[in-house]
Coordinates of C-alpha atoms in Angstrom, one line a residue:
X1 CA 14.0 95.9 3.1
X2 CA 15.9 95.1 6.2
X3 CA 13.5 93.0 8.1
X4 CA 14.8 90.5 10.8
X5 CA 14.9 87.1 10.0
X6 CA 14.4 84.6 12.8
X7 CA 14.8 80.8 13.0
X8 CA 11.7 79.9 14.7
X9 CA 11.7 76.3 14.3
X10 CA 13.9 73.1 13.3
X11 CA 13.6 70.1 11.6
X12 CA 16.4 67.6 11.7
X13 CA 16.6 63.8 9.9
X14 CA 20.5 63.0 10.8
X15 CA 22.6 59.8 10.9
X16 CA 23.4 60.7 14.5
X17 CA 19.4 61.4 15.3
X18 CA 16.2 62.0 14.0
X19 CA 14.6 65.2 15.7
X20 CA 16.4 68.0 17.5
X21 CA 17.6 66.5 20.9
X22 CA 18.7 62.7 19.7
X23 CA 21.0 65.0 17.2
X24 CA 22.3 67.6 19.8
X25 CA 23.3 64.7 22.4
X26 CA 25.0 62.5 19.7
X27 CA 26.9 65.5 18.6
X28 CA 27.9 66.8 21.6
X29 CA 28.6 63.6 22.7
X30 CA 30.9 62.7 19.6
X31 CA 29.1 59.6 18.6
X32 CA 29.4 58.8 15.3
X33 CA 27.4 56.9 12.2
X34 CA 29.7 56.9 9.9
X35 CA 29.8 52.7 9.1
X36 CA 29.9 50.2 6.2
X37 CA 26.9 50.9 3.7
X38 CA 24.0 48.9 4.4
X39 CA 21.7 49.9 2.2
X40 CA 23.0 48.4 -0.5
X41 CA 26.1 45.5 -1.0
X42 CA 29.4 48.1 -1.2
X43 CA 32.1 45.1 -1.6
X44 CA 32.8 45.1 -4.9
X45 CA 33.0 49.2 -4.7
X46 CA 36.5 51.2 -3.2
X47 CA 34.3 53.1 -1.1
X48 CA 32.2 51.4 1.0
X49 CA 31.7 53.5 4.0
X50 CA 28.9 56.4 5.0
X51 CA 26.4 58.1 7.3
X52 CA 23.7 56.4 6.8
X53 CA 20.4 56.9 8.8
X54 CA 19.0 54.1 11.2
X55 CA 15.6 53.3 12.6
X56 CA 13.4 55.6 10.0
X57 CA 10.2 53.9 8.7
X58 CA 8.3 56.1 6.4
X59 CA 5.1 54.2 6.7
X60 CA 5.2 55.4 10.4
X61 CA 5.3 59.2 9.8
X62 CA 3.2 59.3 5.9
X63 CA 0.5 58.3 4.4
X64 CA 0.6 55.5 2.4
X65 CA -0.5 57.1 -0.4
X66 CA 2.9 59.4 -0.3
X67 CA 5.0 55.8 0.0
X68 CA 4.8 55.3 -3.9
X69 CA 5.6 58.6 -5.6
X70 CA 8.5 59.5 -3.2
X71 CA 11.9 58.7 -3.0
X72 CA 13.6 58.7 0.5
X73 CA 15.1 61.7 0.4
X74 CA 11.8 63.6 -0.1
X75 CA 9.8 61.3 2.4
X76 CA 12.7 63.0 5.2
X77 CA 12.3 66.3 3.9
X78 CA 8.4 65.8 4.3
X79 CA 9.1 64.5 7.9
X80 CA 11.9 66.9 8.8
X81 CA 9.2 69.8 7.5
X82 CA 6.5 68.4 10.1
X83 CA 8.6 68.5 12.7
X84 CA 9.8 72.3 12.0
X85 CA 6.4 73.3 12.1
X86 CA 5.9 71.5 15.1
X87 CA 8.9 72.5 17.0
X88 CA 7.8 76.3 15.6
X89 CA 4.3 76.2 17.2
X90 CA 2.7 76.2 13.7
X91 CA -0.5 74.4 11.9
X92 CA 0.4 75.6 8.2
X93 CA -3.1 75.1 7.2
X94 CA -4.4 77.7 9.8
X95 CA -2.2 80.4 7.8
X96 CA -3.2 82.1 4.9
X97 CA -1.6 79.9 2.0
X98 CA -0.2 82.6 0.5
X99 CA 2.3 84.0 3.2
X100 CA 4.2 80.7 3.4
X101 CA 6.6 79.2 0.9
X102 CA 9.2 76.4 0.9
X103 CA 12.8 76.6 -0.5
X104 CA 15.0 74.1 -0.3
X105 CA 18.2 72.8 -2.3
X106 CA 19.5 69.6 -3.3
X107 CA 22.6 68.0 -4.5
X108 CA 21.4 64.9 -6.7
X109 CA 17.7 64.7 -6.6
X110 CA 15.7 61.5 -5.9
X111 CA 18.8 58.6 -6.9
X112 CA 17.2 56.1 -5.5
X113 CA 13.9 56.2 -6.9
X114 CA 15.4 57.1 -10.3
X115 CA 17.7 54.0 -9.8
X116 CA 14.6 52.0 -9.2
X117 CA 12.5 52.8 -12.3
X118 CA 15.5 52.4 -14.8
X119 CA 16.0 48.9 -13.5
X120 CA 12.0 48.1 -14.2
X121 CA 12.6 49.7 -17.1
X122 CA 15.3 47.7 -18.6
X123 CA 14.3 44.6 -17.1
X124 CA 10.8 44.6 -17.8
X125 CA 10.5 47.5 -20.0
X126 CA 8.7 50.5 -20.3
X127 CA 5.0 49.6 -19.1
X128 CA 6.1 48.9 -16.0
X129 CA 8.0 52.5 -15.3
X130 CA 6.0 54.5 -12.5
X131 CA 4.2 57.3 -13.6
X132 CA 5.7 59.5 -10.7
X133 CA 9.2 59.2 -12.5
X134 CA 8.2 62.2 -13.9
X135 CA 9.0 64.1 -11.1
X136 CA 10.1 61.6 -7.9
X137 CA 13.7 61.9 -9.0
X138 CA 13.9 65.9 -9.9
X139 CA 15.6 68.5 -8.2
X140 CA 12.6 70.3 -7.0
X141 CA 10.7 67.6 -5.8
X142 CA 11.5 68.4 -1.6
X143 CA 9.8 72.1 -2.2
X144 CA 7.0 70.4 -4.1
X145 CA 5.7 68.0 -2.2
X146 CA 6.0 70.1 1.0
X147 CA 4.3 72.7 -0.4
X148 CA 1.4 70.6 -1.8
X149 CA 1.1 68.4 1.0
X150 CA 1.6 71.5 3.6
X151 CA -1.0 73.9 1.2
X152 CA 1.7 76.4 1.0
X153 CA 1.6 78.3 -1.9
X154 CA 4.0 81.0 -1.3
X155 CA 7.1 81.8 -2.9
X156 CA 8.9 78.4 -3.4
X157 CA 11.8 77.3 -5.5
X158 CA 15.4 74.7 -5.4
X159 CA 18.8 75.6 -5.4
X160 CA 21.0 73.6 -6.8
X161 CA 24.9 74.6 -5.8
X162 CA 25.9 71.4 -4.3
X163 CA 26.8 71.4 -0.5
X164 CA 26.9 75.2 -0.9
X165 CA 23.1 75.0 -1.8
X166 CA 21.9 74.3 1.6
X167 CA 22.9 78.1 2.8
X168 CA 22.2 79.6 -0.5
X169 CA 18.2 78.2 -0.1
X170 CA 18.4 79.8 3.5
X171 CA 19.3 83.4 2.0
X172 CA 16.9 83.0 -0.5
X173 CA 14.4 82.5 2.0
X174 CA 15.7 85.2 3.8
X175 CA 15.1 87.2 1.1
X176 CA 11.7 86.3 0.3
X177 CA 10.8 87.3 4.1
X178 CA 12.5 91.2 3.0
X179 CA 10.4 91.6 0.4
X180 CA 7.1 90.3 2.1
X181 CA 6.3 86.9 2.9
X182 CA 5.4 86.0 6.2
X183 CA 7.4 82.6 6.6
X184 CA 9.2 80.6 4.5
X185 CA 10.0 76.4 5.3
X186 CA 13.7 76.4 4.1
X187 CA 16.8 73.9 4.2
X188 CA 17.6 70.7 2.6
X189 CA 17.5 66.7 2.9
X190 CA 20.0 65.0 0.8
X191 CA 19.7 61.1 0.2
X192 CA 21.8 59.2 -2.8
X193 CA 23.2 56.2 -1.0
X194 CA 22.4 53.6 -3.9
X195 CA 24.5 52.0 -6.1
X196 CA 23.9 54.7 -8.9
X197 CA 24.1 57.7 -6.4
X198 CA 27.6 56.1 -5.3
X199 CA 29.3 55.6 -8.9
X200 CA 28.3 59.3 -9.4
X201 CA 29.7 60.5 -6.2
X202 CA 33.1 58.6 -6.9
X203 CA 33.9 60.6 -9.6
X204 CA 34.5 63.1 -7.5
X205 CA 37.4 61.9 -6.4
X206 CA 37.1 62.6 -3.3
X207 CA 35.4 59.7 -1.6
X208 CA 37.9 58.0 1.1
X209 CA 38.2 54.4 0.3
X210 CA 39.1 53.5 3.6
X211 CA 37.2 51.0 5.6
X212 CA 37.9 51.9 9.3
X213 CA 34.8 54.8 10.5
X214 CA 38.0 56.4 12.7
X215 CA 40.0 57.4 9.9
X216 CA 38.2 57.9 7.1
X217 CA 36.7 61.5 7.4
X218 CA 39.5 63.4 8.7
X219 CA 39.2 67.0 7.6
X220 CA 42.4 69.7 8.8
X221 CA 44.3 66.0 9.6
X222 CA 47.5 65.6 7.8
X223 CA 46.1 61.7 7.3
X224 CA 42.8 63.8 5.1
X225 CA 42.3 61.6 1.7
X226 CA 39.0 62.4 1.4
X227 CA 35.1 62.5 2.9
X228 CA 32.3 60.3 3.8
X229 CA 28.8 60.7 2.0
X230 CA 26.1 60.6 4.5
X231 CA 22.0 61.1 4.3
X232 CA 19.6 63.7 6.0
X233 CA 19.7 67.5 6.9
X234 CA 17.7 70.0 8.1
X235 CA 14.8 71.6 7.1
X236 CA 14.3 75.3 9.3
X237 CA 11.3 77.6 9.7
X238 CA 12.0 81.0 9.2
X239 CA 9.7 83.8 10.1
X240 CA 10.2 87.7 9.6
X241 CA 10.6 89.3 13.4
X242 CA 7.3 91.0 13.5
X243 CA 5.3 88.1 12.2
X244 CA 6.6 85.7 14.7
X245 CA 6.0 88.1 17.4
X246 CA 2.6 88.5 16.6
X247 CA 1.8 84.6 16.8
X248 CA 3.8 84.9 19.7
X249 CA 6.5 82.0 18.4
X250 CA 6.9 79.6 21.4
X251 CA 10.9 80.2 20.7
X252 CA 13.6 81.5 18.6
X253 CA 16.8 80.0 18.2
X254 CA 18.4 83.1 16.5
X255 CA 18.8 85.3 13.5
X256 CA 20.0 84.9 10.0
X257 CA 21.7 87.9 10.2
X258 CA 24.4 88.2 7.0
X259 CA 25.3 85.8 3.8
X260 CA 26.9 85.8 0.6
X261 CA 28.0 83.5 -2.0
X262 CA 30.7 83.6 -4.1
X263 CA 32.4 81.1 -7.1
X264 CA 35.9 80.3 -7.8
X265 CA 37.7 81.0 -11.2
X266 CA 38.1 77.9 -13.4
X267 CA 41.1 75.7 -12.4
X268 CA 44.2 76.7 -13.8
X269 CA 43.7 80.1 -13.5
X270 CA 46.0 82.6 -11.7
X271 CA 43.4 84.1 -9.9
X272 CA 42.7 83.1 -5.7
X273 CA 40.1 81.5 -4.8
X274 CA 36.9 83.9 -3.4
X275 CA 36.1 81.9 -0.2
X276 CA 37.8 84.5 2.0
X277 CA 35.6 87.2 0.3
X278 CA 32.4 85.6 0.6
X279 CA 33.0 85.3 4.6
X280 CA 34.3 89.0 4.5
X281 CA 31.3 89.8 2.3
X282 CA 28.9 87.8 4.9
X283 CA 30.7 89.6 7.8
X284 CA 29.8 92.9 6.3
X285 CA 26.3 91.7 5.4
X286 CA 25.5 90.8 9.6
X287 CA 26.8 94.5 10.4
X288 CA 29.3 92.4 12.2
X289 CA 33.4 92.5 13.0
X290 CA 35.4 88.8 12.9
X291 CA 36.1 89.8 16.8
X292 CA 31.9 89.4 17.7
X293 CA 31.8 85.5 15.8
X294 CA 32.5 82.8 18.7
X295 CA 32.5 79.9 16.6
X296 CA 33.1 78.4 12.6
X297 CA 32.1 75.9 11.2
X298 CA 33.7 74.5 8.7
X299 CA 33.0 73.0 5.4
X300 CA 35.4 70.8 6.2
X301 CA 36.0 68.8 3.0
X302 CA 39.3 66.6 3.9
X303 CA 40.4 67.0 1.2
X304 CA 44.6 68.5 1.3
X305 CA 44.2 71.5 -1.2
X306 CA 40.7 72.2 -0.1
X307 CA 41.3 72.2 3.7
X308 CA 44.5 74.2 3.1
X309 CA 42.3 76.9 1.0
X310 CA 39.6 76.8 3.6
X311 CA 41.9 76.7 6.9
X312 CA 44.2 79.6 5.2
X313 CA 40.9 81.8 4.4
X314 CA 39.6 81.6 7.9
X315 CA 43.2 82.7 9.3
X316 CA 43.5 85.8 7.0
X317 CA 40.0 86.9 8.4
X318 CA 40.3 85.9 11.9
X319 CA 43.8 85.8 12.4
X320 CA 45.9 82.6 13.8
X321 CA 43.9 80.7 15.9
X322 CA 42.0 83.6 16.3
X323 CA 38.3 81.8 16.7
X324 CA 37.4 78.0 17.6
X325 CA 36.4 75.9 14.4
X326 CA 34.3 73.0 14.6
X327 CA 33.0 70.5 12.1
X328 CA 30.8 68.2 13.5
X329 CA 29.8 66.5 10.2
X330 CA 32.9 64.3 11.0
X331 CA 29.7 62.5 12.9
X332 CA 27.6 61.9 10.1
X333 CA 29.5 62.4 6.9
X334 CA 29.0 64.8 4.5
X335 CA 25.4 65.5 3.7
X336 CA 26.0 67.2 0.3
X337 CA 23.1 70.0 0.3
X338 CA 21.3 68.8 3.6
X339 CA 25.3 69.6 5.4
X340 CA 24.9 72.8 5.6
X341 CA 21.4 73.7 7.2
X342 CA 22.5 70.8 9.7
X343 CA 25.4 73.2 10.3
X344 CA 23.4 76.3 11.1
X345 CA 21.1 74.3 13.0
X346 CA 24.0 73.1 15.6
X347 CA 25.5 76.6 15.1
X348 CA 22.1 78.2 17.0
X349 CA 21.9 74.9 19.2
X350 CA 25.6 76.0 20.4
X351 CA 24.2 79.5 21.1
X352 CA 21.4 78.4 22.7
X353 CA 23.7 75.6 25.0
X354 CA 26.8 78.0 25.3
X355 CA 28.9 74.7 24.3
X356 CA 31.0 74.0 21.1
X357 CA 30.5 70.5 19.8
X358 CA 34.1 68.5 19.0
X359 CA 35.3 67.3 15.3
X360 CA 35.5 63.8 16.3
X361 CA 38.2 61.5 14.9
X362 CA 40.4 64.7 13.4
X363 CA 44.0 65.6 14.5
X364 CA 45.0 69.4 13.4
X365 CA 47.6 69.9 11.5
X366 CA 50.1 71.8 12.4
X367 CA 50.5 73.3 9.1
X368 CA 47.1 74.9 9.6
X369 CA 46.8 77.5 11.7
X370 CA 43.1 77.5 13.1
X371 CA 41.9 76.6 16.7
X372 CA 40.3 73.2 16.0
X373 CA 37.8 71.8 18.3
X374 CA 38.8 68.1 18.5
X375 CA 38.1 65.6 21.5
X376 CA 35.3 67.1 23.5
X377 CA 32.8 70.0 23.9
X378 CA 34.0 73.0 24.7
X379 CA 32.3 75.6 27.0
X380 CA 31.9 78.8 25.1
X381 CA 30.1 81.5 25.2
X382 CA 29.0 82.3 21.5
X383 CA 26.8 85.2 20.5
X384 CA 27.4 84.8 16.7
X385 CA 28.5 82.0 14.7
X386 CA 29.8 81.4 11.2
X387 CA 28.9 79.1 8.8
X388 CA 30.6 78.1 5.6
X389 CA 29.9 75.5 2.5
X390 CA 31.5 74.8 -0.4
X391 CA 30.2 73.0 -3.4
X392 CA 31.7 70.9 -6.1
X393 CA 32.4 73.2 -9.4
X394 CA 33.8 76.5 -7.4
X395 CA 30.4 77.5 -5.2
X396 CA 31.3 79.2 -2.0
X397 CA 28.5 80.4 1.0
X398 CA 28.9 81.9 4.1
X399 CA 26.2 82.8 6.1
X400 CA 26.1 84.3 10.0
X401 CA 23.6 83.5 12.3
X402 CA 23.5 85.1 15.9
X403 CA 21.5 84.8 19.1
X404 CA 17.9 87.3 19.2
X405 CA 16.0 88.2 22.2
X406 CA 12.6 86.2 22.6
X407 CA 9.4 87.5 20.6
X408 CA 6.8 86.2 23.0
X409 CA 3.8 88.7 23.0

């Protein structure tokens, strides 16, 4: 099937604001999160900087019954679902349970809860361990406890491709909608800034260690050593075309109109990386020409080889500084799997606003030959927009999302 696929509402949890507007002005605005850790002591640590989220208090948005079993990742997603529902016009228990499932991806699971119980566990030992270890810390645990606290019981899964997953759990949704399903919840809230979370993250090796928030996330900069892990995402309703015309959806930001995913050969291998193909791939899968996209955004990983591979894919498809690039995650650091659906929710916010948000902070190099947008918004008039991830271990996801005419009945 071929059915539209429209983003009918959005859920955002960010470092730079918590709900749609607070995020949009901070972005367009270029003001940035990124900070020392607070939520744990990071001295003794060579990173100690991240996007951390401010001014959240569970016990104001769940009930307390939730507080125990979740970790804070999941207690965002379950607030970021709420207001996607919200912002979409939709009471999920006034739908059949059946035509709505949740997919969503994630990077590390629930850390901090994890963290939590092991310390009880070696400190006091085992009989005091929660019970809802079992399944606070696991991948899954985001689609879960949506869908049991939402009574969704549609088709409803994880992805777990690092910050590649994000767009991969959006085009699974999407195809869920083809083959039936009325709406699907999708995205992803990411949440591992703990002490355990961190030491995993550092071996990477791709954490910057410095301590000024200016310099520390510079992606396409020749001063690039490296990101900054931040907390939250997005969390998107998506609705087949026909369906959300029916309910007559209160607004659509756009279309998910083309993905695909691809994954690099093993390192040391003579074969190219597949990042350009999976853009040419998602390109192909829109119906769509590099000439109608008005806008990239950019994985952005600030890392030398990395931006060099990413900045040298977009050229060959769009040609030198052939289409502005933006990565406004320079704002709240990298989010892992919640990055991208952040992405594609300021990609239709930048449709909708006919503005391109800045990459704070970043100075192009001029050994890359892309049209960054640093310093300030830029006016623009973008129809389509391209979005692109890239996870630890060779994943690689594009996906295109363009404007769509209103459904109102």
């Amino acid at each position: 099937m071929t059915a539209r696929v429209l983003v009918t509402g959005l859920g955002i949890a960010a470092p730079t604001g918590l709900g749609i507007e607070e995020y949009w002005s901070a972005t367009l605005a270029g003001r940035s999160a990124i900070g020392r850790v607070t939520r744990f002591t990071p001295t003794s640590y060579p990173s100690r900087l991240a996007g951390e989220i401010g001014g959240f208090v569970a016990e104001d948005h769940l009930p307390s019954r939730l507080l125990p079993q979740t970790d804070r990742m999941t207690r965002l997603a379950l607030v970021g679902a709420d207001w996607a529902f919200a912002d979409a016009g939709v009471v999920p228990s006034e739908l059949p349970a059946y035509d709505v499932g949740v997919i969503t991806a994630s990077h590390s699971g629930g850390f901090e809860f994890g963290q939590n119980e092991l310390r009880a566990l070696w400190s006091k030992g085992g009989q005091h361990v929660s019970a809802y270890q079992s399944f606070a810390w696991f991948y899954a645990v985001n689609s879960g406890q949506i869908s049991i606290r939402k009574g969704l019981r549609g088709p409803s899964s994880v992805v777990v491709s690092d910050q590649a997953g994000g767009l991969d759990a959006l085009a699974q949704a999407r195809r869920q909608l083809r083959k039936g399903t009325s709406m699907v919840i999708a995205g992803a809230v990411d949440a591992s800034i703990c002490p355990w979370g961190w030491v995993a993250q550092m071996t990477s090796g791709r954490l910057s260690t410095s301590d000024d928030p200016a310099r520390a996330y510079l992606p396409f900069d020749d001063r690039a050593a490296g990101h900054v892990p931040g907390e939250g995402g997005a969390l998107l309703v998506l609705e087949e075309a026909g369906h959300a015309r029916r309910r007559g959806a209160p607004r659509v930001y756009g279309e998910i109109a083309g993905h695909a995913a691809t994954i690099d050969p093993r390192p040391g291998s003579d074969r190219a990386p597949t990042l350009q193909r999976a853009i040419e791939l998602a390109l192909a899968d829109a119906g769509t020409t590099p000439d109608d996209i008005g806008v990239v955004f950019a994985d952005a990983a600030a890392v030398p080889d990395l931006d060099r591979a990413e900045a040298e894919a977009i050229t060959k498809v769009f040609g030198p500084r052939g289409v502005p690039v933006t990565a406004p995650k320079t704002t709240t650091g990298r989010l892992y799997s919640g990055a991208a659906p952040l992405d594609v929710a300021a990609a239709l916010l930048s449709i909708r606003d006919q503005v391109i948000p800045p990459t704070v902070h970043s100075t192009l190099s001029p050994s890359y030959e892309i049209d960054l947008v640093t310093g300030a918004p830029r006016p623009a008039e973008p129809r389509s927009a391209l979005v692109i991830a890239r996870g630890q271990g060779g994943f690689n996801s594009a996906m295109v999302v363009r404007a769509a005419e209103p459904v109102h009945v």
